[in-house]
Coordinates of C-alpha atoms in Angstrom, one line a residue:
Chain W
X1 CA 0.0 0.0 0.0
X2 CA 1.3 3.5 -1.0
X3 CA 2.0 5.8 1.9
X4 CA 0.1 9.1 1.4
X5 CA 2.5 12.3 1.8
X6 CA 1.9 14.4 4.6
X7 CA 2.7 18.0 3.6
X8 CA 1.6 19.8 6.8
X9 CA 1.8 19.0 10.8
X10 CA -0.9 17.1 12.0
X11 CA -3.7 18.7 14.2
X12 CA -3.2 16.2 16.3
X13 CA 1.0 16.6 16.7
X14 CA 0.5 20.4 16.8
X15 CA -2.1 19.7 20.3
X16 CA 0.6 17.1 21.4
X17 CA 3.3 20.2 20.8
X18 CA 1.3 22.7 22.3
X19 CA 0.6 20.4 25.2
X20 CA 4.3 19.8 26.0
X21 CA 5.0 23.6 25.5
X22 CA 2.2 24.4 28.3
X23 CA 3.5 22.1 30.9
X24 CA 7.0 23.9 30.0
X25 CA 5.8 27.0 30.9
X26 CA 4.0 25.9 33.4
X27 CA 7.0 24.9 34.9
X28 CA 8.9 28.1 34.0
X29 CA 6.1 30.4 35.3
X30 CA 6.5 28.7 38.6
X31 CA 10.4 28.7 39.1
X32 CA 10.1 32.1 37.6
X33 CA 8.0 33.5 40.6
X34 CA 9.8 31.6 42.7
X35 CA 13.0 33.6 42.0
X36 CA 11.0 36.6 41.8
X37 CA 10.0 35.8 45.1
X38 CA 13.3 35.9 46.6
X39 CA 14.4 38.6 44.9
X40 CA 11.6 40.4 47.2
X41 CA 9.9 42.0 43.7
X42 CA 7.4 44.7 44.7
X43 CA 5.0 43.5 42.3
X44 CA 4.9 40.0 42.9
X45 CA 3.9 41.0 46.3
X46 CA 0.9 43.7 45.4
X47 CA 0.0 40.9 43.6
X48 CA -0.3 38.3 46.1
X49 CA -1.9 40.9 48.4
X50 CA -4.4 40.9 45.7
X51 CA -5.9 37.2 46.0
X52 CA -5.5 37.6 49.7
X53 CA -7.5 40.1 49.6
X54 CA -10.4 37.9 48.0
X55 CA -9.9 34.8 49.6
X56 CA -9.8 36.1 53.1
X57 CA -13.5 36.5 53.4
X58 CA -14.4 33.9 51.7
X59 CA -12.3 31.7 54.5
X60 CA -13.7 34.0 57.2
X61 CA -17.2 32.6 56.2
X62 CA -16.0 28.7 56.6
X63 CA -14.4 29.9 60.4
X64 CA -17.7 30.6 61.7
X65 CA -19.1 27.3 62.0
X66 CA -15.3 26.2 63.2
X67 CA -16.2 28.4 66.2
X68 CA -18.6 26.8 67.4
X69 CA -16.8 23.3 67.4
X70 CA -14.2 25.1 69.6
X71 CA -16.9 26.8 71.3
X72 CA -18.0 23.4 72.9
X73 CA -14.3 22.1 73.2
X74 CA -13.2 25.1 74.7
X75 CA -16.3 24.9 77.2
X76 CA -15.7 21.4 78.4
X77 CA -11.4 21.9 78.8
X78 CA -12.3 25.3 81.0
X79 CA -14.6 23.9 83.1
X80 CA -11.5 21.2 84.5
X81 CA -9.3 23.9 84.3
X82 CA -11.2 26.6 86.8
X83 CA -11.0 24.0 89.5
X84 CA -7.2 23.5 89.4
X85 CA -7.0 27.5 88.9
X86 CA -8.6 28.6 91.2
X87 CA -7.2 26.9 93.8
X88 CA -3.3 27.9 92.8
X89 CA -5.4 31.4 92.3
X90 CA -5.9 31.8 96.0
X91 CA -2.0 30.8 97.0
X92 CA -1.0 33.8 94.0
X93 CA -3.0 36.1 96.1
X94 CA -1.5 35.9 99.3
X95 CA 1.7 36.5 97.6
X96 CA 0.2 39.2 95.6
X97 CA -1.0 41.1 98.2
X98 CA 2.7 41.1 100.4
X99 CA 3.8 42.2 96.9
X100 CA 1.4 44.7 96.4
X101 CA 2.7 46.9 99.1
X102 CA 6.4 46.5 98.1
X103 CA 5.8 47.6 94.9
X104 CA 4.3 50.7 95.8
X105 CA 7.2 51.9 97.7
X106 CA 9.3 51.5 94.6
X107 CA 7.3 52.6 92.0
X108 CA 7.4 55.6 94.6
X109 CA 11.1 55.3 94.8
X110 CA 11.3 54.9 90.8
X111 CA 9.4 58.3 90.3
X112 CA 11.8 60.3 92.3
X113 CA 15.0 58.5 90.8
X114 CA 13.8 59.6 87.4
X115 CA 12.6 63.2 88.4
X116 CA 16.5 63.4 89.7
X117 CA 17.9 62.2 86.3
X118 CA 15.2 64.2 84.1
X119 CA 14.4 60.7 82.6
X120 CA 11.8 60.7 79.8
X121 CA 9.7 57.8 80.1
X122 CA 9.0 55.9 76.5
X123 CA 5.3 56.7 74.8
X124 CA 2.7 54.1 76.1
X125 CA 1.9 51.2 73.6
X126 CA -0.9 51.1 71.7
X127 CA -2.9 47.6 70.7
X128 CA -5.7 46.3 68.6
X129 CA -7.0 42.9 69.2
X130 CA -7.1 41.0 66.2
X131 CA -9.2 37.7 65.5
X132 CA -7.1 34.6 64.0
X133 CA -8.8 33.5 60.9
X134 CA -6.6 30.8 59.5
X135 CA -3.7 29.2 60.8
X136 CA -0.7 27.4 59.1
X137 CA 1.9 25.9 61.2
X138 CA 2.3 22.6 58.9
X139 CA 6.4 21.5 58.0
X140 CA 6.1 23.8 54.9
X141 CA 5.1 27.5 56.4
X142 CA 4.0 29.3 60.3
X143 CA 1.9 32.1 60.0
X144 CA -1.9 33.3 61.1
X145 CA -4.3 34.9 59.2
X146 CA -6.4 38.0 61.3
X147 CA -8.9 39.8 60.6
X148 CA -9.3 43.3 62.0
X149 CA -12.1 46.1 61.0
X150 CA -10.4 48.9 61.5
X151 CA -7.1 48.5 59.9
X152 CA -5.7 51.9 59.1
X153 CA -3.5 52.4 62.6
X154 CA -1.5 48.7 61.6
X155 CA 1.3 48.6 59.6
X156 CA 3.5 45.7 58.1
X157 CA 6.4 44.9 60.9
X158 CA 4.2 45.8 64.1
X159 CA 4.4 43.5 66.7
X160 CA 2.1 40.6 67.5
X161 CA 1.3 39.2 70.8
X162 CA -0.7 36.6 72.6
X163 CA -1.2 37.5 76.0
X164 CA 1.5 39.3 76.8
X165 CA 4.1 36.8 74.8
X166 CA 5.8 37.5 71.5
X167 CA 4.4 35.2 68.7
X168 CA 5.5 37.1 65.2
X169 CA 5.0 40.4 63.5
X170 CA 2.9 41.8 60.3
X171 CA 4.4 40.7 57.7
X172 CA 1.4 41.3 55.2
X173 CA -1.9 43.9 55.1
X174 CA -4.6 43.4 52.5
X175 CA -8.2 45.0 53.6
X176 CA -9.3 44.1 56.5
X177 CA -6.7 41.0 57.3
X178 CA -2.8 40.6 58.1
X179 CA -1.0 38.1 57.9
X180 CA 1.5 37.4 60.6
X181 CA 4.5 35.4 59.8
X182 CA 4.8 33.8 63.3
X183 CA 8.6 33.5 65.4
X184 CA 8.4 29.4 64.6
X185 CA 8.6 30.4 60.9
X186 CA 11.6 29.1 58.7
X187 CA 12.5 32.7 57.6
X188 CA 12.1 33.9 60.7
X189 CA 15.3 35.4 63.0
X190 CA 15.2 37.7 66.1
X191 CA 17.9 39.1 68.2
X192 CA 17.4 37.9 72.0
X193 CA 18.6 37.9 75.5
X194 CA 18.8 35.2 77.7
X195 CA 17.6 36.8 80.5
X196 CA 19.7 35.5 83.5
X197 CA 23.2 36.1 81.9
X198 CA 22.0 39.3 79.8
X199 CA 23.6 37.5 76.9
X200 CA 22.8 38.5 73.2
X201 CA 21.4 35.6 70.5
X202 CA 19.7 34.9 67.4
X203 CA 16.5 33.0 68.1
X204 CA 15.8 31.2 64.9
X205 CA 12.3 29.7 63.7
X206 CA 12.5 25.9 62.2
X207 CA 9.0 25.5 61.4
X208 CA 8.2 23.2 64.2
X209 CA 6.8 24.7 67.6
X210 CA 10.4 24.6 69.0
X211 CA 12.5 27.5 68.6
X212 CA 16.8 27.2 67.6
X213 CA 19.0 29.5 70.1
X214 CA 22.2 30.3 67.5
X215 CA 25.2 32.3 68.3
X216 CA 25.6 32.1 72.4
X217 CA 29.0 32.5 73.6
X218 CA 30.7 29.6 75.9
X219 CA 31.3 32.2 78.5
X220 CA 27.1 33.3 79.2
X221 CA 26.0 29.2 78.4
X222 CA 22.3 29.1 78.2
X223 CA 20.7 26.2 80.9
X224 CA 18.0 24.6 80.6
X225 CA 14.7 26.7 82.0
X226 CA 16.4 30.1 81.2
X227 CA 14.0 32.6 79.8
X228 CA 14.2 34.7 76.4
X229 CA 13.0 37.6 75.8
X230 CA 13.6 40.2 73.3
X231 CA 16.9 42.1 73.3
X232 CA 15.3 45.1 71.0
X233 CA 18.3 44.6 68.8
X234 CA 17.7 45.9 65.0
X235 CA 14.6 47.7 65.6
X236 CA 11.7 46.1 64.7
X237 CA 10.7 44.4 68.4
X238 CA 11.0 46.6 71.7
X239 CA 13.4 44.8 74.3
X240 CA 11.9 42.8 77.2
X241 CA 9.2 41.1 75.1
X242 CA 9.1 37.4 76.5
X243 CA 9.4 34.6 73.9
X244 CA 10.1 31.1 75.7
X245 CA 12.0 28.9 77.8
X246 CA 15.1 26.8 76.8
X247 CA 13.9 23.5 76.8
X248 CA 17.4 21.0 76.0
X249 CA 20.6 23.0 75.8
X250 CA 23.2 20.1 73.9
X251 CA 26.4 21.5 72.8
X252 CA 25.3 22.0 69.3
X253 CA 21.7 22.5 69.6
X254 CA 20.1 24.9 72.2
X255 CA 15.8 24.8 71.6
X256 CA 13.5 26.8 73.1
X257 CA 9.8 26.0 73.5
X258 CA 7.9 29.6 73.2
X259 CA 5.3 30.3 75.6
X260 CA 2.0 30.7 73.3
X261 CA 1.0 27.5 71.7
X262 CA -0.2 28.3 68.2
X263 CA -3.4 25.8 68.7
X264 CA -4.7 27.8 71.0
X265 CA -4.2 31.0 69.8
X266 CA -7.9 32.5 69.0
X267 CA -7.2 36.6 69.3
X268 CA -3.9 38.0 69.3
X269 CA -2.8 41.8 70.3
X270 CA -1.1 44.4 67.8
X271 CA 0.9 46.4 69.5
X272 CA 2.4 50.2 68.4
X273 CA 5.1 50.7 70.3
X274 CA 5.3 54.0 68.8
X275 CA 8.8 53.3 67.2
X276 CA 9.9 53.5 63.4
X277 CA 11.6 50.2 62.8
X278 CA 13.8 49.9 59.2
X279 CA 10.7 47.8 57.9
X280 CA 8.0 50.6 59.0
X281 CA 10.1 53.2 57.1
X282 CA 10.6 50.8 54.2
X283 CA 7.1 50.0 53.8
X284 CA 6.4 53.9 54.2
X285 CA 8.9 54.4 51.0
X286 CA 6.7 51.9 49.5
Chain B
X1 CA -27.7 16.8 18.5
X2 CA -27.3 20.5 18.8
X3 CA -26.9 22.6 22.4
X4 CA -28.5 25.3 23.0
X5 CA -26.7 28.3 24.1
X6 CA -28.1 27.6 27.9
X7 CA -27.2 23.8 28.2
X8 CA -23.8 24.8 27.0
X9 CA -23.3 27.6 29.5
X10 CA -24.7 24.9 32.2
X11 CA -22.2 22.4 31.1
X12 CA -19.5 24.6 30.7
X13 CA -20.0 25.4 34.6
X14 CA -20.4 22.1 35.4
X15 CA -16.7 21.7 34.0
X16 CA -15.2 24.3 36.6
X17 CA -16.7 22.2 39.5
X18 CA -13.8 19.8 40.4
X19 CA -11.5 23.4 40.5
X20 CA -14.1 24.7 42.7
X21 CA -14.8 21.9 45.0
X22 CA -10.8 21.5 45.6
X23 CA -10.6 25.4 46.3
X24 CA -13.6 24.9 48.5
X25 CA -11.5 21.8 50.7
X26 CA -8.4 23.6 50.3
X27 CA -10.0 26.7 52.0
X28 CA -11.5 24.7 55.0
X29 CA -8.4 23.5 55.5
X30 CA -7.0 26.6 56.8
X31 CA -9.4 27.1 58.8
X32 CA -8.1 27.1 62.6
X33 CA -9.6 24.6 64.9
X34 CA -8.0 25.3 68.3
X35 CA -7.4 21.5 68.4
X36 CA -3.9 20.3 70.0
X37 CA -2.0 18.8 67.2
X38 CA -4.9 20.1 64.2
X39 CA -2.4 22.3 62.2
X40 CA 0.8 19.7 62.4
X41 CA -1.9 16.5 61.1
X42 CA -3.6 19.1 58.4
X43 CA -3.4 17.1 55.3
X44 CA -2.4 18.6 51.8
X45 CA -6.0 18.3 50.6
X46 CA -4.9 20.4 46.9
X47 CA -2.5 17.4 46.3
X48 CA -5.3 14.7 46.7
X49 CA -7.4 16.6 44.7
X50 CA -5.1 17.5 42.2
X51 CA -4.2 13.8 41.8
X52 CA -7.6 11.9 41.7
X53 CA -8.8 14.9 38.5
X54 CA -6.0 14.1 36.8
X55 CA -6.2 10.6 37.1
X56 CA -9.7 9.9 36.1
X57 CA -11.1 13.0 34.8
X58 CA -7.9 15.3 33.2
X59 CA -10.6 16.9 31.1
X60 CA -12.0 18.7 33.8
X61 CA -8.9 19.7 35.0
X62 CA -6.5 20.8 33.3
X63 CA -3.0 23.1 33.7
X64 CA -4.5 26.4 34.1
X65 CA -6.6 24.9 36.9
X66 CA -3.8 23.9 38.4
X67 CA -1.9 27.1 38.1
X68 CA -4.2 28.9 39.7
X69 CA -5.1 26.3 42.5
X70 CA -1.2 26.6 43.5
X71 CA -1.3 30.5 43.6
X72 CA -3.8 30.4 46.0
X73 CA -2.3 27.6 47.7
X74 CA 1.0 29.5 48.0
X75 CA -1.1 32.6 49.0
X76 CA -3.3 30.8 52.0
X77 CA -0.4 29.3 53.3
X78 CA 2.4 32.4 53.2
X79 CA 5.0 29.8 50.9
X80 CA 7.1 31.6 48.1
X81 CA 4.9 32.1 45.2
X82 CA 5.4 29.2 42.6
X83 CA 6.0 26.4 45.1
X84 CA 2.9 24.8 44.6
X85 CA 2.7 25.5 40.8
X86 CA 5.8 23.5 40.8
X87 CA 4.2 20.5 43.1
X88 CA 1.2 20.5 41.4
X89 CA 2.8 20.2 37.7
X90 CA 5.0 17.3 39.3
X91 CA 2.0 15.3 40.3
X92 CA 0.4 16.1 37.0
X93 CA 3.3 14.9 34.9
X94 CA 3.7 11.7 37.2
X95 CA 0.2 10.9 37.0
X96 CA -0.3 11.5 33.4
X97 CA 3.2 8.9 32.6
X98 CA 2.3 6.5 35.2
X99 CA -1.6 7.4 35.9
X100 CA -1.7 4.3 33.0
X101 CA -1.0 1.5 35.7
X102 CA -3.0 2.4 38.0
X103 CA -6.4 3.5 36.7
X104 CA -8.2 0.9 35.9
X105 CA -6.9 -1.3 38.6
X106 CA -8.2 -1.6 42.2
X107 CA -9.2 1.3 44.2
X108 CA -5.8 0.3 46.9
X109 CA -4.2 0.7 43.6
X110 CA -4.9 4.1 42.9
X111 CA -4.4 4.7 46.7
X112 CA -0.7 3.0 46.8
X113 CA 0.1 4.9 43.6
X114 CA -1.0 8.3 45.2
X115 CA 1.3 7.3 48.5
X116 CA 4.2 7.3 45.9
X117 CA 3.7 10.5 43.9
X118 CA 2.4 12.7 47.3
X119 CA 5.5 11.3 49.1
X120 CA 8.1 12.8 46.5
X121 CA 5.8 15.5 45.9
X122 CA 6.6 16.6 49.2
X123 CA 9.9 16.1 49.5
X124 CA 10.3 18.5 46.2
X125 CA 7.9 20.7 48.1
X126 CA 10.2 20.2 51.2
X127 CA 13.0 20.8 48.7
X128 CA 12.9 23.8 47.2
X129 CA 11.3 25.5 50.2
X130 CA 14.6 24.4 51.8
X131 CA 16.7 25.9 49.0
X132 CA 14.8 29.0 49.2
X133 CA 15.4 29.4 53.1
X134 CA 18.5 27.6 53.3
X135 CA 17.7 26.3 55.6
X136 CA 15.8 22.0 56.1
X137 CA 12.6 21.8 56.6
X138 CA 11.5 19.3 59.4
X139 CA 11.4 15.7 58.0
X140 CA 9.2 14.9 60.5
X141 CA 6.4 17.0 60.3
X142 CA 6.5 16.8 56.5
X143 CA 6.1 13.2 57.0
X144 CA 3.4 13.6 59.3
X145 CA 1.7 15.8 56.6
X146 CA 2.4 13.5 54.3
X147 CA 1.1 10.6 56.7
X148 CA -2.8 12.8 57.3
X149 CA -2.5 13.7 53.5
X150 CA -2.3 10.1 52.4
X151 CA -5.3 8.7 54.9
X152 CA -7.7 11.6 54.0
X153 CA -6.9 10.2 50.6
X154 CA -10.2 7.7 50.5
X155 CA -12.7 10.5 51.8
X156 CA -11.6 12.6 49.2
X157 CA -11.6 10.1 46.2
X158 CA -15.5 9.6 47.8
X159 CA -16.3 13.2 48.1
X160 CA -14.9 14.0 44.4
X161 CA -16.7 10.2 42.8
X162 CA -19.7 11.9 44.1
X163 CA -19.0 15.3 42.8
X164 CA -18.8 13.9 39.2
X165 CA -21.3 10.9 39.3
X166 CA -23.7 13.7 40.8
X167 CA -23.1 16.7 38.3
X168 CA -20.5 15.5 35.8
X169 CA -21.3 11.6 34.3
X170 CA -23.0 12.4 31.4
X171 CA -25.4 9.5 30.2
X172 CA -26.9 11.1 27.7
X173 CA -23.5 10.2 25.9
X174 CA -23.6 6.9 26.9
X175 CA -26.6 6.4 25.6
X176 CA -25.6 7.5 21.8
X177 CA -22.5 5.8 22.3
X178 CA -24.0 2.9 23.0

């Protein structure tokens, strides 16, 4: 049988082409952004504050009914809880109360010490409590979601606390939402103090709820059940903010378990400490 | 037989709604819980999804789909932009070469074949997000994600047979084919 000639592409080779070309590019769009991404392009992020910006209500909507499943779970794990509270309550007050009167005489003290050395106290904080919408804290990413009506007094680097311990900063505004990238984050780094020995560090994030202590000196070694807290180093967090505990101090890895449990957290504070850090004025420039 | 304008704008809808019912798990995903342990066990839902339309129905879902599903991914979840483009295009190249032995077999099949691919999957995921940081990820809590992913993988396959016996098996064409 006689072959016919085939003088143009097939249909069917040209799909097969343009099928292999749009996986191709598929793939090149996607290392693309992700070199983009490092790169910190200023458009790459307007643009992913963009669908942020939509999907963020839309998840808002599926957290309601998620409420009320922690509603009752919350209900049931309090209820045990007030019992053993209470009773450790009423030993805290006793030693409150002998406190109470003690500090008195040195906030007393404090006020004349600083009148003598014309001392200007720092300006008051100012927070906003936010409302966590969606969490991740998987091996891949930490960071919260939160939604906050009013969102004209927050800006990208302000601190974020639960209770009164350090859990990230703003990393992102879109609307009515943040997103904070959380202290157990892979990217993130703070400057700390251990406070017993007053010596500096790098707490590092890992993605996992411990915390990596790098850069502590032989001389001021961190022990086990000494406390962090912020050493106000570089700007962006004031000092004194408490982070977490060292919970195993080997001599080439030195964790710290932070004191806010990302499970639990349900609101979280904003706080203004009134101070322009690098990434305030950069987002300012912006 | 000829469509009307209507029953082609109905079944062109019908097309998006595997993209739309993964967005929709994907999104409740995220949603916090307050359970101890809910956000280390969180399963990547966009991977099962992703796998089981490409599998059995790549018509329905196709790379543009996918591109978008992973930019919201990325965006939900605060990863570098493109991360999980490039997972998503891995599972859909793996499952369009090697979707062939497992399709028609056994459903524990399908299941054991979408262990394999979600396992590397993550570890490129794991991969490049390490390369980006410089920093490892944990091993163990990408396994334990990779341990919730694979078990949620059943619920899934039932919630997404029903999706398409329910709005997307066409009998009509059956019925001519026939």
């Amino acid at each position: 049988m006689k072959r016919r000639r085939v003088l143009f592409i097939q249909l069917s080779q040209f799909r097969i082409f343009l099928r292999k070309f749009a996986v191709s590019a598929v793939v090149f769009v996607a290392l693309g952004l992700i070199v983009l991404g490092k790169s910190g392009n200023a458009y790459l992020n307007a643009f992913q504050s963009g669908v942020s910006r939509v999907l963020n209500p839309v998840i808002r909507v599926f957290e309601l009914p998620g409420d009320g499943v922690y509603f009752l779970y919350a209900k049931v794990s309090d209820i045990v809880r007030v019992y053993q509270e209470n009773k450790s309550l009423k030993e805290e007050k006793k030693i409150w109360q002998s406190d109470k009167s003690r500090l008195q005489a040195l906030r007393l003290e404090n006020r004349l010490l600083a009148e003598m050395l014309h001392y200007t106290p720092p300006k008051e904080a100012e927070f906003i409590t936010a409302k966590v919408i969606s969490v991740e804290g998987d091996g891949f990413s930490h960071s919260l979601t939160v939604f906050i009506p009013d969102m004209k007094d927050v800006k990208k680097g302000q601190v974020v606390l639960h209770e009164a311990n350090l859990i990230g900063r703003i990393d992102d505004i879109n609307g009515a939402y943040a997103r904070v990238l959380l202290i157990t984050d892979i990217s993130s780094k703070i400057p700390v103090l251990i406070e017993r020995t007053n010596a500096k560090a790098i707490l590092s994030g890992n993605n996992t709820d411990m915390l990596n202590l790098l850069y502590t000196t032989s001389e001021n070694a961190p022990v086990v059940g000494d406390k962090i807290v912020t050493s106000g180093v570089g700007g962006i967090f004031p000092s004194g903010l408490d982070i977490g505990r060292i919970v195993s101090a080997d001599t080439h890895e030195i964790k710290v378990k932070a004191f806010a449990n990302i499970e639990s957290i349900e609101y979280v504070y904003i706080v203004d400490y009134g101070f322009e850090t690098p990434l305030l004025l950069e987002e300012e420039k912006h | 037989m000829k469509e009307s304008f209507r029953e082609m704008t109905v079944n062109y809808l019908k097309t998006l709604i595997p993209f739309f019912s993964t967005l929709l798990l994907v999104l409740i995903c995220f949603v916090p819980t307050h359970i101890p342990l809910s956000h280390f066990l969180r399963p990547d839902v966009g991977l099962a999804c992703v796998y089981f339309w490409v599998l059995y129905h790549r018509d329905v879902f196709g790379l543009a789909a996918l591109a978008l599903l992973g930019i919201i991914v990325d965006t939900l979840s605060g990863t570098p932009l493109g991360v999980h483009i490039a997972v998503f295009v891995f599972v859909y190249l793996m499952t369009i070469y090697f979707g062939n032995l497992v399709n028609t077999k056994p459903f524990i099949v399908s299941w054991t074949g979408f262990a394999c691919v979600c396992l590397m999957a993550l570890f490129i995921k794991g991969g490049i997000l390490s390369l980006y940081h410089s920093k490892t990820v944990p091993i163990l809590y990408v396994l334990m994600t990779y341990l919730a992913t694979v078990l949620i993988y059943p619920l899934i396959t039932k919630f997404n047979i029903f999706l398409y016996d329910k709005y997307l098996f066409d009998d009509e064409a059956i019925y001519e084919q026939g």
